[in-house]
Short mmCIF file of C-alpha atoms in Angstrom, two decimals:
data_model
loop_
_atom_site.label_atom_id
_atom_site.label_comp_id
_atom_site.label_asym_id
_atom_site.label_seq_id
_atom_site.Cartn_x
_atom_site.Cartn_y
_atom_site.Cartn_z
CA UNK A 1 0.00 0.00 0.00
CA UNK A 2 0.95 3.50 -0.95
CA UNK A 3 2.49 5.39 2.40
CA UNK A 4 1.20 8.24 1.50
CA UNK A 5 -2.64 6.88 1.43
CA UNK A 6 -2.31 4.96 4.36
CA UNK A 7 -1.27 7.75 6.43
CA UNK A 8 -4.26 10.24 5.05
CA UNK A 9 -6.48 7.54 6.17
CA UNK A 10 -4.96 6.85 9.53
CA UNK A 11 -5.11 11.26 9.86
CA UNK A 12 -9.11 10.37 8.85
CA UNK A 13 -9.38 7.80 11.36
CA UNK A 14 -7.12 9.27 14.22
CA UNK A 15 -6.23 12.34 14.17
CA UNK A 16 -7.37 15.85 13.69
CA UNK A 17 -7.84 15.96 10.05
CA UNK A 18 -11.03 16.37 8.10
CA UNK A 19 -12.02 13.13 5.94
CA UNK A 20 -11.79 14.89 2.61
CA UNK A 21 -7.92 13.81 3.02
CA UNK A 22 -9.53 10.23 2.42
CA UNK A 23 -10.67 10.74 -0.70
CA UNK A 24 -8.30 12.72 -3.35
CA UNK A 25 -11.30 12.98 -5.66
CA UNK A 26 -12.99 15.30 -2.94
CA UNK A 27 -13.60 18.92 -3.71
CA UNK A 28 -11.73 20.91 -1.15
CA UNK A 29 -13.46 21.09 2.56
CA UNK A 30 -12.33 23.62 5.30
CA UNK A 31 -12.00 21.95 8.49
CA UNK A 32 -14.86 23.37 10.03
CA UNK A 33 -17.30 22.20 7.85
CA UNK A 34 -15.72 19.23 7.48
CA UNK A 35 -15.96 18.16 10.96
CA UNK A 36 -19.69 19.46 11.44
CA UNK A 37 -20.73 17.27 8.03
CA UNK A 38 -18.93 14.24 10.01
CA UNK A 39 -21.02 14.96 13.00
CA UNK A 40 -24.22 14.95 11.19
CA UNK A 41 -23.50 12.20 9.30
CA UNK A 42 -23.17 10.07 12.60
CA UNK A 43 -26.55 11.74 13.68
CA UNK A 44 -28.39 10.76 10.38
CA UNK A 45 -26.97 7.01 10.83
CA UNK A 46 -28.89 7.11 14.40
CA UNK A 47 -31.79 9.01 13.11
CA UNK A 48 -31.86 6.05 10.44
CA UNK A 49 -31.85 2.80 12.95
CA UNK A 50 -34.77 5.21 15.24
CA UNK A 51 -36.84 4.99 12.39
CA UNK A 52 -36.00 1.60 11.09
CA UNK A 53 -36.48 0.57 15.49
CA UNK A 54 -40.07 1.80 14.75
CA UNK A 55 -40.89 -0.09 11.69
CA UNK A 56 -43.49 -2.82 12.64
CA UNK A 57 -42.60 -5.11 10.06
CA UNK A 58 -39.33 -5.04 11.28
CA UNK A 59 -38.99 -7.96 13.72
CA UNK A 60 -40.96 -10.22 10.92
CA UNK A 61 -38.53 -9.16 7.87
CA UNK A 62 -35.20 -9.83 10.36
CA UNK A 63 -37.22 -13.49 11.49
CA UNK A 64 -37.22 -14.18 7.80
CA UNK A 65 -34.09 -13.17 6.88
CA UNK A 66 -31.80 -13.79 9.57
CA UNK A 67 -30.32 -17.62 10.21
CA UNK A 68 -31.03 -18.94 13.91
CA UNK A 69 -33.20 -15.87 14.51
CA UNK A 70 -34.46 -16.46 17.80
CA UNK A 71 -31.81 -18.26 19.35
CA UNK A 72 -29.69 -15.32 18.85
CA UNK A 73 -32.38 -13.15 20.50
CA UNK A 74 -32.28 -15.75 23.08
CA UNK A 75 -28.44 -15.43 23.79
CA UNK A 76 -28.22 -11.79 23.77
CA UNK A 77 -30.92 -11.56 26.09
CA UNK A 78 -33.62 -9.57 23.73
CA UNK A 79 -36.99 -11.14 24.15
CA UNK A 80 -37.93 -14.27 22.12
CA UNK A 81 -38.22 -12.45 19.11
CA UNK A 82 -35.56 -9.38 19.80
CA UNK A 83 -38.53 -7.56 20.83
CA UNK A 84 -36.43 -5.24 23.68
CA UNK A 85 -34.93 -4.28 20.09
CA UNK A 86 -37.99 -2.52 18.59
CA UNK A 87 -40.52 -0.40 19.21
CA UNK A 88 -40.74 2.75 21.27
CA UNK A 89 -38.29 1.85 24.21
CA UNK A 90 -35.66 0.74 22.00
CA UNK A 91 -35.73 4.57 20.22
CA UNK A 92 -35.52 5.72 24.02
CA UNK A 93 -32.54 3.90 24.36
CA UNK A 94 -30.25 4.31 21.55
CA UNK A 95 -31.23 8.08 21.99
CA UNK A 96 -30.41 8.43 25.22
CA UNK A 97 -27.03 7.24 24.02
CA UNK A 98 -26.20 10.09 21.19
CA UNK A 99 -28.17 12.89 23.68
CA UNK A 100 -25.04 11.60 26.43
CA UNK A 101 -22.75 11.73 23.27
CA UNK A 102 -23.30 15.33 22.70
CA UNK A 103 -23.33 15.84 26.11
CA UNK A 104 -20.11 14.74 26.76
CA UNK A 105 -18.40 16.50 23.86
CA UNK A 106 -20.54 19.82 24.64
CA UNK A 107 -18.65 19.83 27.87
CA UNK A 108 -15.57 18.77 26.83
CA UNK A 109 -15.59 21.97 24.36
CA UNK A 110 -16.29 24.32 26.59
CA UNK A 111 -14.57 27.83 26.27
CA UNK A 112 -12.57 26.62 23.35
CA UNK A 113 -11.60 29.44 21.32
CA UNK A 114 -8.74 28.19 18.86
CA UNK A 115 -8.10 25.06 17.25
CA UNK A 116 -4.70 24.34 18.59
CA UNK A 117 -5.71 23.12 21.60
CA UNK A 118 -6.06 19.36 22.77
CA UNK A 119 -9.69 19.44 22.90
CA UNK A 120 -10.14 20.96 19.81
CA UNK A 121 -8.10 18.53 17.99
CA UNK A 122 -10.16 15.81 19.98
CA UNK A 123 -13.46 17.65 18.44
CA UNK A 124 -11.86 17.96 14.96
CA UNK A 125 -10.84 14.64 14.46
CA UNK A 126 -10.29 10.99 15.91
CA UNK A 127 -13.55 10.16 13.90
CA UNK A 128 -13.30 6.23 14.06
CA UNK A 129 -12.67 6.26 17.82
CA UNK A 130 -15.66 8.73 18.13
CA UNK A 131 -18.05 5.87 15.75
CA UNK A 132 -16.83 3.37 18.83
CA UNK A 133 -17.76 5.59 21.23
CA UNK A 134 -20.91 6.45 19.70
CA UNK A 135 -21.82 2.77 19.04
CA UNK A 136 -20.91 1.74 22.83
CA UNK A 137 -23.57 4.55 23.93
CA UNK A 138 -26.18 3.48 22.45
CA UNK A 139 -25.70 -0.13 23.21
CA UNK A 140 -24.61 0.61 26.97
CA UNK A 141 -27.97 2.17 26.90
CA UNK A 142 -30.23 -0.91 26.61
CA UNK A 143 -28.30 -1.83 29.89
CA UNK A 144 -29.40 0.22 32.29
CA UNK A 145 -31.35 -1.43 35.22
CA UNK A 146 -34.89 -0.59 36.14
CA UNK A 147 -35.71 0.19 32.89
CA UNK A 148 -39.62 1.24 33.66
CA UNK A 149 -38.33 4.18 35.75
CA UNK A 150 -35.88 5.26 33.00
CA UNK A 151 -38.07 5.52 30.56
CA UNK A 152 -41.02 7.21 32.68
CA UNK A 153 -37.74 9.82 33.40
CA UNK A 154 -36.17 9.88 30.17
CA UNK A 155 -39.59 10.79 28.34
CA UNK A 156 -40.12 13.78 30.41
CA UNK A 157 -36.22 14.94 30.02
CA UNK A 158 -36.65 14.39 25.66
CA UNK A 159 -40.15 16.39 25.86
CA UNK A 160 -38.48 19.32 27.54
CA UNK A 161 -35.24 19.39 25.59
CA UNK A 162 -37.37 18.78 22.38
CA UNK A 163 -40.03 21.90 23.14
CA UNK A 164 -36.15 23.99 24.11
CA UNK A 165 -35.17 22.58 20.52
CA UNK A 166 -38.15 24.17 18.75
CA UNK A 167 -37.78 27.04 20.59
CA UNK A 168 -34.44 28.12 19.33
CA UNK A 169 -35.75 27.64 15.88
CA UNK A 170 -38.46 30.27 16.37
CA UNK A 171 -36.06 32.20 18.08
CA UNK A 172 -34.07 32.09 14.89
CA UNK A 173 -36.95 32.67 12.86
CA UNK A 174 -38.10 35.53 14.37
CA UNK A 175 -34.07 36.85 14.46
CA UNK A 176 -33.68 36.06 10.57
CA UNK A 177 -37.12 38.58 9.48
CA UNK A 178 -35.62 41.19 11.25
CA UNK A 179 -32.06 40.43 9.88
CA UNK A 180 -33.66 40.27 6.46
CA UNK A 181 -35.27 44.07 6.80
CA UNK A 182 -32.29 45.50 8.13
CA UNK A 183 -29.91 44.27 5.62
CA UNK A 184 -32.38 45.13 2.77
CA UNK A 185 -33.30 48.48 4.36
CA UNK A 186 -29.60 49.50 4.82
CA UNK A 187 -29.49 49.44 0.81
CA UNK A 188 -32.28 52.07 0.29
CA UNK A 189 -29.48 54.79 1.39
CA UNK A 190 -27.43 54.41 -1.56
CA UNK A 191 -30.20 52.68 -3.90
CA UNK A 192 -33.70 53.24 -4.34
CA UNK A 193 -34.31 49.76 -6.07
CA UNK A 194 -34.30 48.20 -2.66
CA UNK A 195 -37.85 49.87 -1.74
CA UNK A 196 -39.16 48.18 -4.78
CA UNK A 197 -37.85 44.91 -3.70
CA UNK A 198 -38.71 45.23 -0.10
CA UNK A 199 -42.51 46.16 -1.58
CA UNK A 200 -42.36 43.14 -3.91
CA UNK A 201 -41.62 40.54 -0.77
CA UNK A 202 -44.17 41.90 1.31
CA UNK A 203 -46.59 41.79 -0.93
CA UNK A 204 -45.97 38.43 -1.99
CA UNK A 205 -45.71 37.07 1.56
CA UNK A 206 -48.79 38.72 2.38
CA UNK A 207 -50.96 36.78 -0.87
CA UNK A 208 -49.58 33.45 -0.24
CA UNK A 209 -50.50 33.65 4.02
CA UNK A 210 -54.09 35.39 2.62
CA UNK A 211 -54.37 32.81 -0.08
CA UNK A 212 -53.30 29.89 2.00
CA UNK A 213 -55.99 30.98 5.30
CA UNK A 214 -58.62 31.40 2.75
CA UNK A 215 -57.79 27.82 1.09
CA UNK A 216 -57.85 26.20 4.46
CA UNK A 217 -61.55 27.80 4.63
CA UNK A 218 -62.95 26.40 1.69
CA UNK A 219 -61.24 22.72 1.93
CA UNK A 220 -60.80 22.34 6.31
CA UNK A 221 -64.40 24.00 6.86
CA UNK A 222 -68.02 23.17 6.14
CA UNK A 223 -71.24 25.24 6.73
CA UNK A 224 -72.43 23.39 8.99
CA UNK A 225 -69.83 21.64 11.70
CA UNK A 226 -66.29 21.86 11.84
CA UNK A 227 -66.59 24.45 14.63
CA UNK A 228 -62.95 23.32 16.30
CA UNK A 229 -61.24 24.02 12.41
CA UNK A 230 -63.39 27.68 11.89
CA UNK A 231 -62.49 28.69 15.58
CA UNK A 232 -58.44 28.06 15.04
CA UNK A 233 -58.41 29.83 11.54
CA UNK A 234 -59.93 32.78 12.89
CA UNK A 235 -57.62 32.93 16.08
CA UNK A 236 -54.67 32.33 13.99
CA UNK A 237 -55.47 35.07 10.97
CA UNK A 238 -56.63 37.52 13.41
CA UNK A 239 -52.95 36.86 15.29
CA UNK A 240 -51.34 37.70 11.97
CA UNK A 241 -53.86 40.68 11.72
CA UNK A 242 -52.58 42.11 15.15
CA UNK A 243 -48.99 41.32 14.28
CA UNK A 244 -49.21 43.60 11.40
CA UNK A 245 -50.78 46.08 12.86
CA UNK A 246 -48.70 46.19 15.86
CA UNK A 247 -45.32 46.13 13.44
CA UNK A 248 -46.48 49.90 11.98
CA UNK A 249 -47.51 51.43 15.34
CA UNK A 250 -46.47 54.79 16.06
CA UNK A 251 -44.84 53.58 19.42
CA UNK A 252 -43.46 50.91 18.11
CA UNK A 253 -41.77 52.66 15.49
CA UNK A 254 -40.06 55.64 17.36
CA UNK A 255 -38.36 52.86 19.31
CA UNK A 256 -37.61 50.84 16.52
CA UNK A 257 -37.35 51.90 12.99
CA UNK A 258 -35.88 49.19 11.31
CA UNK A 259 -39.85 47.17 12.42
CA UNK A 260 -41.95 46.82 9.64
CA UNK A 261 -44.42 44.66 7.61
CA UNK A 262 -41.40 42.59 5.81
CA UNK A 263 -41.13 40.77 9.31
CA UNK A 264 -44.63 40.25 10.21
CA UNK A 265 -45.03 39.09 6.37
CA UNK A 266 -42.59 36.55 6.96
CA UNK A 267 -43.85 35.32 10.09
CA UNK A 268 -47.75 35.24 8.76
CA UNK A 269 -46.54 32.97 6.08
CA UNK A 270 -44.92 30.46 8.86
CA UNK A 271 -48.08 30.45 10.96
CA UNK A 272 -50.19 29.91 7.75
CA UNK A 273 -47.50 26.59 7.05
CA UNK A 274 -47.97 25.37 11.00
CA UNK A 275 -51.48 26.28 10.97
CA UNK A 276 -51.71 23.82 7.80
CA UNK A 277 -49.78 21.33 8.98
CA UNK A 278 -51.65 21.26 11.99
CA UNK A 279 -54.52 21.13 10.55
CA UNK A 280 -53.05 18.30 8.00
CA UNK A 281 -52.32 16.50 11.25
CA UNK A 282 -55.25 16.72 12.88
CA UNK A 283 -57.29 13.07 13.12
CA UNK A 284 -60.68 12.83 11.08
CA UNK A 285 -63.77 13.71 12.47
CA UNK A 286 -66.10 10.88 11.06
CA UNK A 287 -70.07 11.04 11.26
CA UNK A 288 -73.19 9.33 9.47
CA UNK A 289 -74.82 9.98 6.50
CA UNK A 290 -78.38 9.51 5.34
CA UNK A 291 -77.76 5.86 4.79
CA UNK A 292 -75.93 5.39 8.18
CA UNK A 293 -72.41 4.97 6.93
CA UNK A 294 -69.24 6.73 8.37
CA UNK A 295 -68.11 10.10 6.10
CA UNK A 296 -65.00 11.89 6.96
CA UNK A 297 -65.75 15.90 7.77
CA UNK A 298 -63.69 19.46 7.92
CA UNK A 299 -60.74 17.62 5.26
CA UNK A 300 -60.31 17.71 1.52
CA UNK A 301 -61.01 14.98 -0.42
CA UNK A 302 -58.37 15.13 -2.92
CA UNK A 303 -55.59 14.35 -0.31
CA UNK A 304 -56.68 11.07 0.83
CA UNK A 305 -55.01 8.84 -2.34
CA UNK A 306 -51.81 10.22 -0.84
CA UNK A 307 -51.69 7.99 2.18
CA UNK A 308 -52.66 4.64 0.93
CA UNK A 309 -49.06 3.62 -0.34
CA UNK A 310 -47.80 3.74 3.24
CA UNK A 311 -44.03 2.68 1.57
CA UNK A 312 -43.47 5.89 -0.38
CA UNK A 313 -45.29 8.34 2.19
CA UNK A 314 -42.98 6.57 5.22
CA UNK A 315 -39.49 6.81 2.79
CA UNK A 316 -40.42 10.51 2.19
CA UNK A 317 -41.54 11.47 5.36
CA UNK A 318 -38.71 10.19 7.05
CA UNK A 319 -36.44 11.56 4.61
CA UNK A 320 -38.01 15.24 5.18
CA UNK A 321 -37.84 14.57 8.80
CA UNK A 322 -34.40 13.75 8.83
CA UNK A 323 -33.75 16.76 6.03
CA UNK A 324 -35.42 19.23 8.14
CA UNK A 325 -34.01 18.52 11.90
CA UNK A 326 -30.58 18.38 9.81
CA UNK A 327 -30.72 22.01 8.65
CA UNK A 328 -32.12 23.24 11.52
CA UNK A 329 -29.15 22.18 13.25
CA UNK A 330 -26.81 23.47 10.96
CA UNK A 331 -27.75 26.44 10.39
CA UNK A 332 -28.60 27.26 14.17
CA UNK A 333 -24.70 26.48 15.17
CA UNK A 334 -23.22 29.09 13.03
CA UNK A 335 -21.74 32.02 14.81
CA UNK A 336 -24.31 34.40 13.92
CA UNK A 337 -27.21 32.53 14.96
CA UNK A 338 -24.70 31.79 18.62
CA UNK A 339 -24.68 35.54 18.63
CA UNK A 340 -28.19 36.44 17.78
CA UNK A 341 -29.58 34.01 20.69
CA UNK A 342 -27.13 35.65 23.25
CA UNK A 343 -28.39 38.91 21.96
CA UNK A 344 -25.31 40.47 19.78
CA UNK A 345 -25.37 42.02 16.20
CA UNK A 346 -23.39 43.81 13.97
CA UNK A 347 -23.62 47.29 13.84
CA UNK A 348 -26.71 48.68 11.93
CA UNK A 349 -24.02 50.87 9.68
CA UNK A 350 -21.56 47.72 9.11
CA UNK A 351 -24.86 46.62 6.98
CA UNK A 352 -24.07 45.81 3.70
CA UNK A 353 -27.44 44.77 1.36
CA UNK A 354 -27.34 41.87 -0.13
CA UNK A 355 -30.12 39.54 -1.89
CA UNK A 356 -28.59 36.32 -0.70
CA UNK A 357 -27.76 38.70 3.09
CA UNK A 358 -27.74 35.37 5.25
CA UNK A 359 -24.78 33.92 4.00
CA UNK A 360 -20.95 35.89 3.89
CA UNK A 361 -20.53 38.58 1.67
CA UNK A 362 -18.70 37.81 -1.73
CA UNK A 363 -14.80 37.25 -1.41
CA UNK A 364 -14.99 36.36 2.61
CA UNK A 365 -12.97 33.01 1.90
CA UNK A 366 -10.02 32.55 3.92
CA UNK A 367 -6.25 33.42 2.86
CA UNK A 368 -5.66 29.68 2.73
CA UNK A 369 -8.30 28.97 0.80
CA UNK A 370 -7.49 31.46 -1.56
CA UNK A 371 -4.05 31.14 -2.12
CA UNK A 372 -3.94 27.42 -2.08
CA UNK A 373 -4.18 25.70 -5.55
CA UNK A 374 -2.63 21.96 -5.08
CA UNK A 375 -2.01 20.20 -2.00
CA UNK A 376 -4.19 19.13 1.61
CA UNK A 377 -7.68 18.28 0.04
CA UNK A 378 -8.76 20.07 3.51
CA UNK A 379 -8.02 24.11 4.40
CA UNK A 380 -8.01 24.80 7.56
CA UNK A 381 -9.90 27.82 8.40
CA UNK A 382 -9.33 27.93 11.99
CA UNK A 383 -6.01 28.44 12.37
CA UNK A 384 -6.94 32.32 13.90
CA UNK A 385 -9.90 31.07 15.68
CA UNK A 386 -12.79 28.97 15.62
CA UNK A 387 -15.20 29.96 13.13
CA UNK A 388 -18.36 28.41 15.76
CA UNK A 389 -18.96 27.82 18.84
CA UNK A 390 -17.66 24.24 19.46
CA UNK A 391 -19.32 23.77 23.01
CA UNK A 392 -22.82 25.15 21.44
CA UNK A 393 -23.01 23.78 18.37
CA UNK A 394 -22.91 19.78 20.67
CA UNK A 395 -25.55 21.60 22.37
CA UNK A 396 -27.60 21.76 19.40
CA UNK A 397 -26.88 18.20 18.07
CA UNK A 398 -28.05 17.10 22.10
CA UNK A 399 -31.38 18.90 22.09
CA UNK A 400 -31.73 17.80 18.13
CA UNK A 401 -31.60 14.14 19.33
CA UNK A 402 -34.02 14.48 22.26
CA UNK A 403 -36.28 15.80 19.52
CA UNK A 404 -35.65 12.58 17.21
CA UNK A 405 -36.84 10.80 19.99
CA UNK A 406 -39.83 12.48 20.56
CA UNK A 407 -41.04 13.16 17.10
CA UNK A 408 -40.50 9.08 16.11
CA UNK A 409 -42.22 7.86 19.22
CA UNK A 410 -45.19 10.26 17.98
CA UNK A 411 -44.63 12.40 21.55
CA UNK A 412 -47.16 11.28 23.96
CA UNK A 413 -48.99 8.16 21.85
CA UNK A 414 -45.51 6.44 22.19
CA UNK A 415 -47.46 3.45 22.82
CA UNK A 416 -49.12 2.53 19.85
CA UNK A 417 -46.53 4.51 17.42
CA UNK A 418 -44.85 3.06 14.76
CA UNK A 419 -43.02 4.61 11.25
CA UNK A 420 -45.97 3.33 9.50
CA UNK A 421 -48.51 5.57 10.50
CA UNK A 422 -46.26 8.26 12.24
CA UNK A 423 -46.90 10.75 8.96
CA UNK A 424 -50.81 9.77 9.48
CA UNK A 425 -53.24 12.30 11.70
CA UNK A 426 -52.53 12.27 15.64
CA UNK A 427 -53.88 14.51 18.30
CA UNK A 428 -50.02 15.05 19.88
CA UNK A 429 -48.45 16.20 16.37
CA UNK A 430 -51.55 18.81 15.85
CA UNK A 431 -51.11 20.37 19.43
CA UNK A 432 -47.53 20.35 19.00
CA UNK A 433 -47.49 22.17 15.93
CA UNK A 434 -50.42 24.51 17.33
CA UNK A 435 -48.27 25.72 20.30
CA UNK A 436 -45.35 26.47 18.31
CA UNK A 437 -47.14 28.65 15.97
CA UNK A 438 -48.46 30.21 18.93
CA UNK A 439 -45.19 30.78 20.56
CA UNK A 440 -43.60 31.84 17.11
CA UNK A 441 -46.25 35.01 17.52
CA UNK A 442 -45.36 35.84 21.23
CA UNK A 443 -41.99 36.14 20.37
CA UNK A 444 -42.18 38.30 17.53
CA UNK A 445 -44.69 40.17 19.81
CA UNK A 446 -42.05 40.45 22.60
CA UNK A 447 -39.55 41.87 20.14
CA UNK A 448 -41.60 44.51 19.02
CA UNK A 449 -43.22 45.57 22.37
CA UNK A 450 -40.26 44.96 24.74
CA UNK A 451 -39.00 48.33 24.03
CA UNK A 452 -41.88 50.03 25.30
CA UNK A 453 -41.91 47.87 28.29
CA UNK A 454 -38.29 48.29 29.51
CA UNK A 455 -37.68 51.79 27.89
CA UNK A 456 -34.24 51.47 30.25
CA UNK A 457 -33.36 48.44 28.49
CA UNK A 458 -31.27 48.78 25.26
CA UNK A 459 -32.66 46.32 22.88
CA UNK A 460 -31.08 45.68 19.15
CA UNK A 461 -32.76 43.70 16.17
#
């Protein structure tokens, strides 16, 4: 074997190099995003086995499949037919192992703010060791004695660290409008096309949360009935109603000019999404016709076809899941969402305007990256400092797996949940989606009124 190649792969495996260096065909990584892509990938391949845990065909297709099926169940001590291996309390299990994995490593990076020291090479690298370790959690997990009491626990700690989970996201949310009308509203010093544009988004935000409430009238609603469906449209419309008219108050605008109807736009179209979602999750209210037979009421017709092959709605609903909780996390453990949650922004007249303002501005790439040509198939960006927070961006990852956990088991009907019929209507998904759209409001309420409320307090969005 080539020396060379066997010592980029023992760098992969051991030390603190990214696993680009693995492959020469790889497009150049830095390091930072190198090491949160191998992260994630180790949280999709535990995402993965939850949802494959949940599958109730499952224990029948490995019974089929697998030689001496039960006597190995037998000998590892997993029920007569691995049973202890499936199902809800299994998910619990190999969760509780990757929450303690993040754990561990969010302490361990504490306070790190280079990438020279020891436990930032132990974050950036030793990859296969970490797989072990990873591996030996989960499994450890299904060891723990009195395991009624655990779970009873455990279920209460993943509700609370999955409702903190969604929380940051509507933080973030609510932190990217205003972002987005600053940056866009800095531009309208030196350009006048930036009105125009800021117009055009409003306006179009505005049609599709009007368009999508009054859809969800004709197709959720029916002249007679459906009182629980009428009463939650007109809550949640009249919520964007007040948020728009609160965003262009007098009051609120001496104490904060940059507020306006781009943000409330933006967050009417999200509570028009949850609001349909909820409502898309909601189970079927079912009563009797003329000839005494059982009619669904208050949902559209034309979106029942969609759930019969439960295969292809189960392979993309997991997929989204997956898709979903993995950009949430990555985009909520960048520095600038770190900063925005602790309260810190650039200053309003450091605002450049940009259409694309959420990522870098053009030509930010590092001196390494810039100068190098040939060589290390990783840069390493870090070499001044970290370009995230190490210790929060674990955080993240821990709360992110408490909400795997939840979301899988179907929250509260953990009982009779399975992958099968997870994407299908249940009471916990609707009020969990309900509350968030609710709390997505009070927060973008609190940022706009907080000024008036503490007028002591200095207060920046």
């Amino acid at each position: 074997m080539d020396p060379a190649r066997c010592r980029s792969q023992l760098a992969c495996c051991c030390g603190p190099a990214g696993c680009a260096l693995c492959c020469g065909c790889c497009p150049k990584f830095r390091q930072s995003r190198s090491t949160r892509f191998m992260y994630a990938l180790y949280f999709i391949l535990v995402a993965l086995l939850c949802c494959v845990m949940m599958s109730k065909t499952m224990p029948k297709e490995m019974k089929e499949h697998i030689p001496f099926y039960e006597d190995l169940c037998k000998g590892i001590k997993a029920g007569d037919t691995c049973q202890n291996l499936v199902g809800y309390s299994a998910v619990y299990r190999v969760c509780f192992g990757m929450a303690c994995f993040f754990f561990i490593f969010c302490l361990l990076t504490l306070k790190i703010n280079n990438s020279k020291s020891c436990r930032a090479h132990i974050h950036n690298g030793f990859w296969f060791f970490k797989l072990l370790l990873l591996g030996a959690m989960c499994s450890g997990a299904f060891f723990i004695p009195d395991q009624e009491t655990f779970l009873n626990a455990w279920r209460y700690v993943g509700a609370i660290g999955a409702f903190i989970f969604i929380g940051i996201q509507l933080i973030l949310l609510v932190e990217f409008a205003h972002k987005w009308n600053k940056n866009w509203t800095a531009g309208t010093a030196s350009n006048k096309l930036w009105y125009a544009s800021l117009a055009l988004v409003t306006l179009v935000m505005y049609s599709i949360a009007a368009g999508g409430f009054i859809l969800m009238a004709v197709f959720y609603t029916q002249k007679d009935g459906c009182v629980e469906n009428k009463i939650l449209l007109g809550a949640n419309g009249g919520l964007c109603l007040l948020i728009s008219l609160v965003a262009i108050l007098p009051c609120v605008q001496n104490r904060q000019p940059n507020s306006g109807l781009l943000q409330s736009g933006l967050i009417s179209c999200y509570v028009t999404y949850l609001t349909f979602s909820a409502l898309s999750s909601k189970p079927v209210e079912l009563v009797l016709d003329d000839r005494g037979k059982n009619v669904t009421i208050c949902v559209p017709d034309f979106g029942q076809d969609l759930y019969r092959d439960e295969n292809l709605v189960t392979g993309l609903g997991t997929t989204l899941l997956i898709a979903c909780i993995l950009y949430s996390c990555l985009t909520s453990t960048t520095r600038a969402s770190s900063d925005a949650l602790q309260g810190r922004y650039a200053a309003p007249e450091l605002e450049v305007a940009r259409c694309c303002f959420c990522f870098g501005p053009d030509g930010e790439d590092t001196e390494e990256q810039q100068n190098v040509k040939e060589g290390p198939r990783v840069v390493y960006d870090e070499k001044k400092g970290t370009v995230y927070s190490y210790s929060y961006f674990h955080f993240v990852f821990f709360l992110a797996s408490l909400y795997v956990m939840m979301t899988v088991t179907n929250w509260f009907n953990y009982e009779s949940a399975n992958i099968e019929t997870f994407f299908s209507r249940s009471w916990s998904i609707f009020w969990v989606k309900m509350a968030s759209c609710w709390i997505c409001v009070l927060l973008y309420l609190w940022t706009l009124v907080a000024p008036l409320c503490c007028p002591s307090r200095q207060f920046s969005v």
